Coordinates of C-alpha atoms in Angstrom, one line a residue:
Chain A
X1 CA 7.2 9.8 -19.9
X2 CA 7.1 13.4 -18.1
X3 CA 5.6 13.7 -14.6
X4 CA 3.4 16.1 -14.1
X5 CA 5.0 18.3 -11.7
X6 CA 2.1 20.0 -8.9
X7 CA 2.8 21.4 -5.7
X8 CA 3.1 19.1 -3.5
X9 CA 3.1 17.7 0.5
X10 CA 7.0 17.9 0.1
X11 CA 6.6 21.1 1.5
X12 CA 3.8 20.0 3.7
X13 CA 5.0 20.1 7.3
X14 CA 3.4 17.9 10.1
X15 CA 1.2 21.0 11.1
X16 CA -0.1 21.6 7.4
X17 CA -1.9 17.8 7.7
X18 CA -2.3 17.9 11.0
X19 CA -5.9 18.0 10.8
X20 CA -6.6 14.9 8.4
X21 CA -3.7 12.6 10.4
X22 CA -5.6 13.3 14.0
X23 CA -7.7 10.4 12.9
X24 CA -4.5 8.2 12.7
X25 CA -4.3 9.0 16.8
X26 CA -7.7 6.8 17.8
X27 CA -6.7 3.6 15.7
X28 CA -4.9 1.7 17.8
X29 CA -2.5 -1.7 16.4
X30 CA -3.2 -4.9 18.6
X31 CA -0.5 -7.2 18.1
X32 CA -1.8 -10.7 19.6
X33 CA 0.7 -13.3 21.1
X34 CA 3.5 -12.0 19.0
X35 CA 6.5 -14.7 19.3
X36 CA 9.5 -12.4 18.3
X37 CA 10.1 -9.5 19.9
X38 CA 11.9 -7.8 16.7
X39 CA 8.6 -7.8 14.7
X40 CA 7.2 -5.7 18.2
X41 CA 9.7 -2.8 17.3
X42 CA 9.1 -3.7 13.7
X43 CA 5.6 -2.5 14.3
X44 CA 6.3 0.2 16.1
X45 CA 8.9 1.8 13.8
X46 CA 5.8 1.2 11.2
X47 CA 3.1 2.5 13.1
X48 CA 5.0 5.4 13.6
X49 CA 6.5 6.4 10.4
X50 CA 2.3 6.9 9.1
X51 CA 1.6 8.6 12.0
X52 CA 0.1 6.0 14.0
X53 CA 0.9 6.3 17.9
X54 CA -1.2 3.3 19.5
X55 CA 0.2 0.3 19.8
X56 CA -1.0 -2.9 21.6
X57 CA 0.4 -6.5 22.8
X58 CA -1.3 -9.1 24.2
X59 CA 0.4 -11.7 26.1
X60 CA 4.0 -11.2 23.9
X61 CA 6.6 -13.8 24.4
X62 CA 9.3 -11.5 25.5
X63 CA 8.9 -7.8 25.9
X64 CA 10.3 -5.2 26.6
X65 CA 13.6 -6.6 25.2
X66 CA 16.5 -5.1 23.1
X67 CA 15.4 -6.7 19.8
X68 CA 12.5 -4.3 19.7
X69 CA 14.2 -1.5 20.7
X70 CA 16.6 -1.9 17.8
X71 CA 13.9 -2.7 15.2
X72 CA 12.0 0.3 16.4
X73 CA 14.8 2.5 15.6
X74 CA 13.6 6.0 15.5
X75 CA 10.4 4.9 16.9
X76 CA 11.1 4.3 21.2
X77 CA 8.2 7.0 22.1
X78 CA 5.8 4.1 20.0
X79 CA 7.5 1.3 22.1
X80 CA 7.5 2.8 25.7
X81 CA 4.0 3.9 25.5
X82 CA 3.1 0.3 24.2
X83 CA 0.5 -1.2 26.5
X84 CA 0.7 -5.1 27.4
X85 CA -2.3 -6.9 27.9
X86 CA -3.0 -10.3 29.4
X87 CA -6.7 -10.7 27.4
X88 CA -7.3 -9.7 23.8
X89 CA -10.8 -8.2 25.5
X90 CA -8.6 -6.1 27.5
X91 CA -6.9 -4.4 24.8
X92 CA -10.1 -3.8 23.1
X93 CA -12.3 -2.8 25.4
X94 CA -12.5 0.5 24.6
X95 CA -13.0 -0.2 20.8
X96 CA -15.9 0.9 18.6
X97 CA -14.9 -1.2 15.9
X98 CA -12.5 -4.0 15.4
X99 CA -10.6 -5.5 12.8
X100 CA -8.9 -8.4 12.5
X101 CA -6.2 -9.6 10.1
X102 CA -7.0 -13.1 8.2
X103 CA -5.3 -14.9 5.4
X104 CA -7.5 -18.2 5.7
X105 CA -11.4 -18.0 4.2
X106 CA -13.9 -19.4 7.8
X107 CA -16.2 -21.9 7.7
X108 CA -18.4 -19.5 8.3
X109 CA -17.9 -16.0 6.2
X110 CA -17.0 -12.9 8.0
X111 CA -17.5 -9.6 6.5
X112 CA -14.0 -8.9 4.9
X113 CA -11.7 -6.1 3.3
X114 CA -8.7 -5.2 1.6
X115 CA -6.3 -3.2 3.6
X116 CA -7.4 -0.5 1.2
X117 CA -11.4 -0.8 1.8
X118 CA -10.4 -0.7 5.5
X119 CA -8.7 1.8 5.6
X120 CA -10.9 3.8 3.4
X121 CA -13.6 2.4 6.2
X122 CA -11.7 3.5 8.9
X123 CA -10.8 6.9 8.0
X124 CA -14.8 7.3 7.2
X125 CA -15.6 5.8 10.2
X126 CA -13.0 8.5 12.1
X127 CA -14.3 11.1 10.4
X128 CA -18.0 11.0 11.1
X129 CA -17.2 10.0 14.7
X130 CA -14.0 11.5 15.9
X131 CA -14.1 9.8 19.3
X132 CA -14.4 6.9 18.5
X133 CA -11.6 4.1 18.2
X134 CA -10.7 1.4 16.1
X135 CA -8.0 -1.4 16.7
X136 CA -6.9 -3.2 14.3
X137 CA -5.9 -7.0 15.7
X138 CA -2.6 -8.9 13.9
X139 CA -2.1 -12.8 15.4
X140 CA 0.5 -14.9 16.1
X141 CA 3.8 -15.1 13.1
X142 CA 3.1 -18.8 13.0
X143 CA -1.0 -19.5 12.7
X144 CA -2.6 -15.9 13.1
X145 CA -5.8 -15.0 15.1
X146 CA -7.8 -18.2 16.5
X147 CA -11.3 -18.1 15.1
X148 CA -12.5 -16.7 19.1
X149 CA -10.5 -14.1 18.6
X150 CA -12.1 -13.6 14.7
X151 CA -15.2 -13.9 15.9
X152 CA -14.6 -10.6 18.1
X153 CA -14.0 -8.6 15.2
X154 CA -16.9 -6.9 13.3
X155 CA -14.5 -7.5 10.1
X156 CA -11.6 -9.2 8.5
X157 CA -8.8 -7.8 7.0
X158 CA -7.1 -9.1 3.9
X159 CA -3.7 -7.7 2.7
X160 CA -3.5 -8.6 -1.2
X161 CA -0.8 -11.0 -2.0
X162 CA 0.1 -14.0 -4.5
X163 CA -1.5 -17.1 -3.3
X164 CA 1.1 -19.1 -3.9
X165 CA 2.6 -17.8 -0.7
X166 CA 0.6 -15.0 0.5
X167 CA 2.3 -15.1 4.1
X168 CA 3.5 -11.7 5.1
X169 CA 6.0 -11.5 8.0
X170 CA 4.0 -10.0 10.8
X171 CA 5.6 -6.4 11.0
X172 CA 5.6 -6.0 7.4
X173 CA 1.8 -6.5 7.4
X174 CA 1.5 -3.5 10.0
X175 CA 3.6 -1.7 7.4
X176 CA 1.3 -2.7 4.7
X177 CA -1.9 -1.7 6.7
X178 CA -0.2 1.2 8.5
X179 CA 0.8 2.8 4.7
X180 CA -2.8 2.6 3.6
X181 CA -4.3 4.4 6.8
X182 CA -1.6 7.0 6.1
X183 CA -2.7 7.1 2.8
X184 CA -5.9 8.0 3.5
X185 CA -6.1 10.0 6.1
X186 CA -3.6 12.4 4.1
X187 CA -6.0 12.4 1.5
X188 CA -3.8 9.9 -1.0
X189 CA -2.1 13.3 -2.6
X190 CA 0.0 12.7 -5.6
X191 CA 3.2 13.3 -5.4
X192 CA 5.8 15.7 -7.1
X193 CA 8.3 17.8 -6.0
X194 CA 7.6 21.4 -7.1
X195 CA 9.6 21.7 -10.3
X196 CA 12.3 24.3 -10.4
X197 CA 11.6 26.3 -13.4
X198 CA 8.6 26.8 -15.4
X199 CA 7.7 24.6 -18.5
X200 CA 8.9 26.4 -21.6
X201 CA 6.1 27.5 -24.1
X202 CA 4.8 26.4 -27.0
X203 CA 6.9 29.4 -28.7
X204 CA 9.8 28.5 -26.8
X205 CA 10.7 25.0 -27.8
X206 CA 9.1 26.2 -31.3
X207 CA 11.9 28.2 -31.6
X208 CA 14.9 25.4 -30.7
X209 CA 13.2 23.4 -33.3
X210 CA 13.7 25.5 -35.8
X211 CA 17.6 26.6 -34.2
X212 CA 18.2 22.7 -34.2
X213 CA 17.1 21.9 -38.0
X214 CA 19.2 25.1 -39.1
X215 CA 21.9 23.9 -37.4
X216 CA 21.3 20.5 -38.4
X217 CA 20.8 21.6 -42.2
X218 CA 24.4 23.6 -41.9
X219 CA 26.2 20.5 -40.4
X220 CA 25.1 18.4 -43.1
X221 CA 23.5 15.9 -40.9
X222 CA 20.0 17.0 -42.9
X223 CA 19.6 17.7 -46.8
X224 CA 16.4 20.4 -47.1
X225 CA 15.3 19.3 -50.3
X226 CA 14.6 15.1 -48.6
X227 CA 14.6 15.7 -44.9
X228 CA 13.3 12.1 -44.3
X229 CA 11.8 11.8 -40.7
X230 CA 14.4 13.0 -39.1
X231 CA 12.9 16.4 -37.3
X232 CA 9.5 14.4 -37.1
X233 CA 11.3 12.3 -34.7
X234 CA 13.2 15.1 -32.9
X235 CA 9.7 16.8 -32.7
X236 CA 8.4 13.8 -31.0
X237 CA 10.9 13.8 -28.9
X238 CA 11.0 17.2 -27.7
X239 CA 7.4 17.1 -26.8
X240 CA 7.7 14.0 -25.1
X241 CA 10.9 15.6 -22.8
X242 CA 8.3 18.8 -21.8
X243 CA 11.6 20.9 -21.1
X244 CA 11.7 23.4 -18.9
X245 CA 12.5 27.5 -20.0
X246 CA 16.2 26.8 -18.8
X247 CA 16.4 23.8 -20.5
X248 CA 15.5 25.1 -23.6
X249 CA 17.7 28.2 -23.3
X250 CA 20.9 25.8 -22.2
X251 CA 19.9 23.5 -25.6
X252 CA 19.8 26.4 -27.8
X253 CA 23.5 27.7 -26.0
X254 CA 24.6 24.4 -27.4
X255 CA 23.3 25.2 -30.5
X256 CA 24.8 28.6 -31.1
X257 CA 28.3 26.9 -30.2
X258 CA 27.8 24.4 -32.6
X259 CA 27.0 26.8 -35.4
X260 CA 30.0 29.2 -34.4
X261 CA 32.0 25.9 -34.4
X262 CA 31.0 25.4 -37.7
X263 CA 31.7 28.6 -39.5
X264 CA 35.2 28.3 -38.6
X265 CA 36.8 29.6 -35.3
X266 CA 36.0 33.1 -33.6
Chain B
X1 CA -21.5 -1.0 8.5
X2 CA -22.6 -4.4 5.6
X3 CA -20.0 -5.4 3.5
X4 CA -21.0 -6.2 0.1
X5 CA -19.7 -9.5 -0.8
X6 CA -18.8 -10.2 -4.3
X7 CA -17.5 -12.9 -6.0
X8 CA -13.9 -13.0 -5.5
X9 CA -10.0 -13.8 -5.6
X10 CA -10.0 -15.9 -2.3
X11 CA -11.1 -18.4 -4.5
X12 CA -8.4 -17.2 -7.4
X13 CA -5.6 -19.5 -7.5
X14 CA -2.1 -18.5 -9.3
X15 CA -3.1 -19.9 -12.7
X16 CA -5.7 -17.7 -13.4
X17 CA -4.1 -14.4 -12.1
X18 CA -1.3 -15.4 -14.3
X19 CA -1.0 -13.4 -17.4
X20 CA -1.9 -10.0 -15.4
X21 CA 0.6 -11.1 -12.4
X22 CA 3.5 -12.1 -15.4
X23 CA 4.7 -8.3 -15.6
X24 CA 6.0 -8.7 -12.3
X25 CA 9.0 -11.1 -13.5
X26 CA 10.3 -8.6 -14.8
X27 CA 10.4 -5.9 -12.7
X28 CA 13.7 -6.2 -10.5
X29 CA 13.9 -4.9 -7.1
X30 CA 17.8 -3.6 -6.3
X31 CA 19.5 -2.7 -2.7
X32 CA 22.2 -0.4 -3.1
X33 CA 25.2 -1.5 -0.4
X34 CA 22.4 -3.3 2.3
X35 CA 24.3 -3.2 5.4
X36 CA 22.2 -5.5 7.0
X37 CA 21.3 -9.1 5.9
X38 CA 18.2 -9.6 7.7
X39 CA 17.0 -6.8 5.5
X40 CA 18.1 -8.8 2.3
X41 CA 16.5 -11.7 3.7
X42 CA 13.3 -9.2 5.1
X43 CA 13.2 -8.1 0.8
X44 CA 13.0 -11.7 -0.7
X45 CA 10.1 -12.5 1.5
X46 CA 8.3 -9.0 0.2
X47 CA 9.2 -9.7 -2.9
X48 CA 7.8 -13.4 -3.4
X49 CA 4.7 -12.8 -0.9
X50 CA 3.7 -10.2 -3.9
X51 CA 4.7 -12.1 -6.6
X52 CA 7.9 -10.8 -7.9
X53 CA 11.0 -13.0 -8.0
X54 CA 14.2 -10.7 -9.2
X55 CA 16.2 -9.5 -6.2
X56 CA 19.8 -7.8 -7.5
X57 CA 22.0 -6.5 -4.6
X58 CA 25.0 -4.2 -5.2
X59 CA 27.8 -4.8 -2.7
X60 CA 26.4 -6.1 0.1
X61 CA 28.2 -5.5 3.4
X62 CA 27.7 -9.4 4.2
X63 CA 25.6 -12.0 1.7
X64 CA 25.2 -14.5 1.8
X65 CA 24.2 -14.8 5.4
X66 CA 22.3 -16.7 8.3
X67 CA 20.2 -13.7 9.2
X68 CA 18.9 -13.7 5.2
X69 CA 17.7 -16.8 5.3
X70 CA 16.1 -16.3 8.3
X71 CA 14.3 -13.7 7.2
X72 CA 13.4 -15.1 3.9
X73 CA 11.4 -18.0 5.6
X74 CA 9.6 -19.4 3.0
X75 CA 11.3 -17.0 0.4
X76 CA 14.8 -19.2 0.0
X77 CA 14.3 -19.8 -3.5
X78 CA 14.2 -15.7 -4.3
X79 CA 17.4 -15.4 -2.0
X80 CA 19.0 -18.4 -4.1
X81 CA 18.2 -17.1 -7.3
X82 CA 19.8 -13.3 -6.2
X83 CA 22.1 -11.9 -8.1
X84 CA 25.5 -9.9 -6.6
X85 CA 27.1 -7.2 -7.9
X86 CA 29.7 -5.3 -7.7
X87 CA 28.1 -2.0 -9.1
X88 CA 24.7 0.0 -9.8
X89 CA 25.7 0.0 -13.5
X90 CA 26.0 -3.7 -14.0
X91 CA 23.1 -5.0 -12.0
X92 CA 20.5 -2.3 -14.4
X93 CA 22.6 -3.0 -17.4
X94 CA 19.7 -4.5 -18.8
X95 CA 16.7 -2.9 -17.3
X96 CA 14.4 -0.1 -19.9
X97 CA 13.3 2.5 -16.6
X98 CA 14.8 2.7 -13.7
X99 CA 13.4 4.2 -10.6
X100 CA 14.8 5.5 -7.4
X101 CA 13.8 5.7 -4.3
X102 CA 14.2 8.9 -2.6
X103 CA 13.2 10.5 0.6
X104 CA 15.1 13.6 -0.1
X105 CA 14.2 16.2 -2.0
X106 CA 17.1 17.1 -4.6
X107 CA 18.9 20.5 -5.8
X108 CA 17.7 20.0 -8.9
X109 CA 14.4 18.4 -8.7
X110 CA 13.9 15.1 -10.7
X111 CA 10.6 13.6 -11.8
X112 CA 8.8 11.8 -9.1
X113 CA 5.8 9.5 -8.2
X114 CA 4.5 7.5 -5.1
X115 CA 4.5 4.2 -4.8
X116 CA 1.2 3.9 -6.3
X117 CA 1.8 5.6 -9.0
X118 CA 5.0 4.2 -9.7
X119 CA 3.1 0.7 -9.2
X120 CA 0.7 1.9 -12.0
X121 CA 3.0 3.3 -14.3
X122 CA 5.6 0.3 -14.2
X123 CA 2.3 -2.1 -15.2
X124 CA 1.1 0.1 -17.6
X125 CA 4.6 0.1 -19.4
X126 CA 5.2 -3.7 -18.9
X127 CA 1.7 -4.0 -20.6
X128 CA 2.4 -1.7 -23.7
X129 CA 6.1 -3.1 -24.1
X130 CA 6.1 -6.7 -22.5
X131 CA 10.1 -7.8 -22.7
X132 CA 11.1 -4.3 -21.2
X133 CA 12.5 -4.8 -18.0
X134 CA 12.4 -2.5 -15.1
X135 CA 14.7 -1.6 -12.3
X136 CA 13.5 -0.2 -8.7
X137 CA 16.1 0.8 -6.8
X138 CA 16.3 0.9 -3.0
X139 CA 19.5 2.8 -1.4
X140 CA 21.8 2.1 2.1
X141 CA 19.7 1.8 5.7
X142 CA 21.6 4.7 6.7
X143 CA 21.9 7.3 3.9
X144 CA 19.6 6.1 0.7
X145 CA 21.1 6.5 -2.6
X146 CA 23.9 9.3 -3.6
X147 CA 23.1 11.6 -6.1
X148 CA 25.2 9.8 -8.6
X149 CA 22.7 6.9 -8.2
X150 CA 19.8 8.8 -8.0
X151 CA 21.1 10.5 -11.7
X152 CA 21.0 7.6 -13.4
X153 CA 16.4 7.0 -12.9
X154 CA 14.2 8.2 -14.9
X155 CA 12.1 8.6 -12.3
X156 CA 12.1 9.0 -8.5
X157 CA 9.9 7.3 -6.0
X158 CA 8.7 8.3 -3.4
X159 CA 6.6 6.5 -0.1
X160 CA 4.1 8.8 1.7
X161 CA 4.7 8.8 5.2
X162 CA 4.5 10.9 8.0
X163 CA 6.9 14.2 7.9
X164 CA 8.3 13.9 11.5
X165 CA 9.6 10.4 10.9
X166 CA 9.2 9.1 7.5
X167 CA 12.1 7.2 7.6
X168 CA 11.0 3.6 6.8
X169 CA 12.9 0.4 7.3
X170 CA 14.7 -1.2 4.1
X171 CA 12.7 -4.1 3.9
X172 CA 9.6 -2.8 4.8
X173 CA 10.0 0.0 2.3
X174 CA 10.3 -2.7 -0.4
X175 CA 7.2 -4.3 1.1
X176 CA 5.2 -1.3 0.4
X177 CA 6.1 -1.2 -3.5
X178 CA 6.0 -4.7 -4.2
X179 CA 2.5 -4.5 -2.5
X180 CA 1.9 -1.7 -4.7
X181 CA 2.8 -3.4 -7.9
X182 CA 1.1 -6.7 -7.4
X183 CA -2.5 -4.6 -6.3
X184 CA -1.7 -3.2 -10.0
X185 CA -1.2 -6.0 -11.6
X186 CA -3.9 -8.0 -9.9
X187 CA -6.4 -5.4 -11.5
X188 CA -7.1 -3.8 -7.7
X189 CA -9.9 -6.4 -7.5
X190 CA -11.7 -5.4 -4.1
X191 CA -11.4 -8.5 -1.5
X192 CA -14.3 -10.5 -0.2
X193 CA -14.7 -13.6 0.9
X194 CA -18.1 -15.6 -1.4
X195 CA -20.7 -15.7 0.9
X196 CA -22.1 -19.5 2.2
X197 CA -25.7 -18.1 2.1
X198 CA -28.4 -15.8 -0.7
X199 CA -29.0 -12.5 1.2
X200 CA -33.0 -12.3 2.3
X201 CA -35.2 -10.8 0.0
X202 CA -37.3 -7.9 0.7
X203 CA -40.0 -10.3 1.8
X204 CA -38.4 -12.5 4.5
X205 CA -36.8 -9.4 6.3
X206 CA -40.8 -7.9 6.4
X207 CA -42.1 -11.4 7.2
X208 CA -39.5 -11.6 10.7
X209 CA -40.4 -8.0 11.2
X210 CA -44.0 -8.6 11.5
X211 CA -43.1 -11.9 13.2
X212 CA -40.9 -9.8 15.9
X213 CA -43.6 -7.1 16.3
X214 CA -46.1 -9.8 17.2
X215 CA -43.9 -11.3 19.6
X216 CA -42.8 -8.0 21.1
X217 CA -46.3 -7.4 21.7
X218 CA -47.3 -10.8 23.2
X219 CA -44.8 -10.6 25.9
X220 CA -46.1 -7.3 26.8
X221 CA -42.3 -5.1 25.6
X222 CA -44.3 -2.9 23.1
X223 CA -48.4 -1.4 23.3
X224 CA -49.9 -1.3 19.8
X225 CA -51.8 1.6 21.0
X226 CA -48.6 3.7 21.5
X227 CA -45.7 1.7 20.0
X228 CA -43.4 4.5 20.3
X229 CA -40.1 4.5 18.2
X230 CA -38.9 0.7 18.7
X231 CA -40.3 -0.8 15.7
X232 CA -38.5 2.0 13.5
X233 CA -35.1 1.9 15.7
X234 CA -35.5 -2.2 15.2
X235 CA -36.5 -1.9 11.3
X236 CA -33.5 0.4 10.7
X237 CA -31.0 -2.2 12.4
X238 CA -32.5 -5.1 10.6
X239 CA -32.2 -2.9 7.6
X240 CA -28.6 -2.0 8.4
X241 CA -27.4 -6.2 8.9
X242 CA -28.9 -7.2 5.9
X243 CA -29.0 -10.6 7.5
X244 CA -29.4 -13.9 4.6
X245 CA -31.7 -16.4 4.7
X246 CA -30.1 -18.7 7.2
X247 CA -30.1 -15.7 9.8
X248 CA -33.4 -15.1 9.0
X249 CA -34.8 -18.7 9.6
X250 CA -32.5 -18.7 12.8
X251 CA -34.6 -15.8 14.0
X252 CA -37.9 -16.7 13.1
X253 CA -36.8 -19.9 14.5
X254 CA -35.8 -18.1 18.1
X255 CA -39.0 -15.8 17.8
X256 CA -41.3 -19.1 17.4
X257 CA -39.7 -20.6 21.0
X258 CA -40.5 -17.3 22.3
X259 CA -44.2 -16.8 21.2
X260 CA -44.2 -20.7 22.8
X261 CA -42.7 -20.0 25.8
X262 CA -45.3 -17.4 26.0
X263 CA -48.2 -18.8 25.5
X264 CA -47.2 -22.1 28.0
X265 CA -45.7 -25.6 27.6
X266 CA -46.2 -27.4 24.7

């Protein structure tokens, strides 16, 4: 199946979406309790490969230690300006709204979203009220947030997964979120690479149709007078492939060899 | 901000998802020459957390390993069942459309998707042709997949991220498109949790209105003569919450200790 080939964020540089990523600055990741420092870098490496800056721990079990700086990889500027609190209140204090991360349904219900509504949410939310900020709480690898810290949130958070075992490690659930914020605050554009050379035209691969069943016809492959389905199917073909003007030229260059090679030698 | 709570998948279990969430056996997930084994072990978990099972790896620098299973957690049985091979040829032998992932762009540009929209084509091709098998494959930590690899996909993939660093971790990379491909095949159904209690109607919410305008005015906070803005500031947050019946009760309930308290000791 051909891909429609648009011009495309490829090209985009940092500057181009600046404006729509600015959002990205004011949401800030609260990672509560976290036991292994690995999924610390984990997140930050996440965070800041869509553009997120603002991480958060609360109370980790060891940090800073070399595990996160390996896991952040390409990510340190994330992990030195990660701020460690002793009170989940602390680290949200300065929130406008707060989300937290839940895989088990409450006794009672709490408003709750996909990582995609939030997002969505969030990136509204952003947008209408630039100063603002939102954090977005992740609990403990083993048992997640405790239903205090639940109740603090003004909305859950559910990442879709199979419910046989919908447990996501901990980083890879920052990932998950940290994609779909990316995703919206760019504006979810397709993507393509811009296509090297223009489609060819209707005329154009008219015209290697018609090269091909000549040269077809003179190889004895087809017999004009009961051409079966043969070219329908080498129609179909062609317009599924959509090729390009050089395509077509380097298809019809076979051709002409073909048909030289056929009437004899030069 | 309410959230609209609709029936919902919470309450889904595996059986019933089933026949949309069976496409996803056979699409395989491949790491081309993993260096690391935590990352093999990182790409079960993604996998089975999102329902896929059928992880292929292509010389692996060291598998099996302790730091897999680790990893895996409760993923074992997807690290059991994955397959080693010695190359790219043998472990897509089988596979109709393969895909590539690809951070680069190429010379010679190649079709390419996003994640999402590789997610939506691969379901909408395993739904049209059900035995077809599909291939994604996912190159080195350090250097992706050579161009040699990358010749032999139909199709390139690509994860939007942020320009200055959108170098994402193996693993979490194949979190992102397994996450992808299960919120395709689960139909993209939006996540909220059934609600315990019936919204109020119309009715109750103008029945505690009136009830908290009477009060408001017995304790002396608001002058029917002048009333101001409050009631409309009050009606528009009541109108906002969209509280059920139970929270409606509860504050009539609260309102009728108040107008007591008010007007002396029982």
């Amino acid at each position: 199946m051909f891909v429609e080939m648009a011009a495309y964020p490829n090209n985009v540089v940092a500057g181009e979406l600046g404006a729509g990523l600015k959002v990205l600055e004011r949401i800030r990741v609260v990672l509560v309790e976290p036991s292994h420092p690995g999924n610390i870098g984990g997140a930050a490496r996440a965070l800041k490969v869509m553009g997120l800056s603002d991480l958060a721990v609360v109370n980790p079990q060891r940090f800073p230690d070399p595990q996160a700086e390996w896991r952040a990889a390409g990510a340190q500027d994330v992990l030195t300006s990660t701020t460690v609190h002793e009170t989940l209140d602390e680290a949200i204090a300065d929130c406008h709204w707060v989300v937290g991360a839940s895989t088990r349904q409450r006794r009672i219900p709490w408003p709750l979203m996909s990582a995609e509504e939030i997002a969505r949410e969030a990136i509204n939310r952003q947008s209408s009220a630039p100063n603002n900020r939102i954090a977005i709480l992740f609990g403990r690898e083993a048992n997640g947030l405790t239903n205090d810290e639940l109740q603090k949130c003004h909305c859950h958070l559910r990442i879709p997964a199979h419910p046989d075992y919908p447990s996501l490690n901990l980083a890879m659930a920052v990932q998950v979120v940290s994609y779909e914020l990316f995703k919206q605050a760019s504006g979810g554009q397709p993507v393509a690479d811009v296509w090297d050379r223009a489609p060819a035209t209707a005329e154009q691969v008219e015209g290697l149709m018609t090269h091909l069943e000549n040269v077809l016809i003179s190889i004895g492959f087809l017999d004009p007078a009961n051409p079966g389905q043969s070219l329908t199917r080498l129609r179909r073909l062609f317009n599924r492939i959509q090729p390009d003007e050089t395509e077509v030229q380097m298809l019809r260059g076979v051709l002409n060899h073909l048909g030289k090679g056929n009437s004899g030698p030069n």
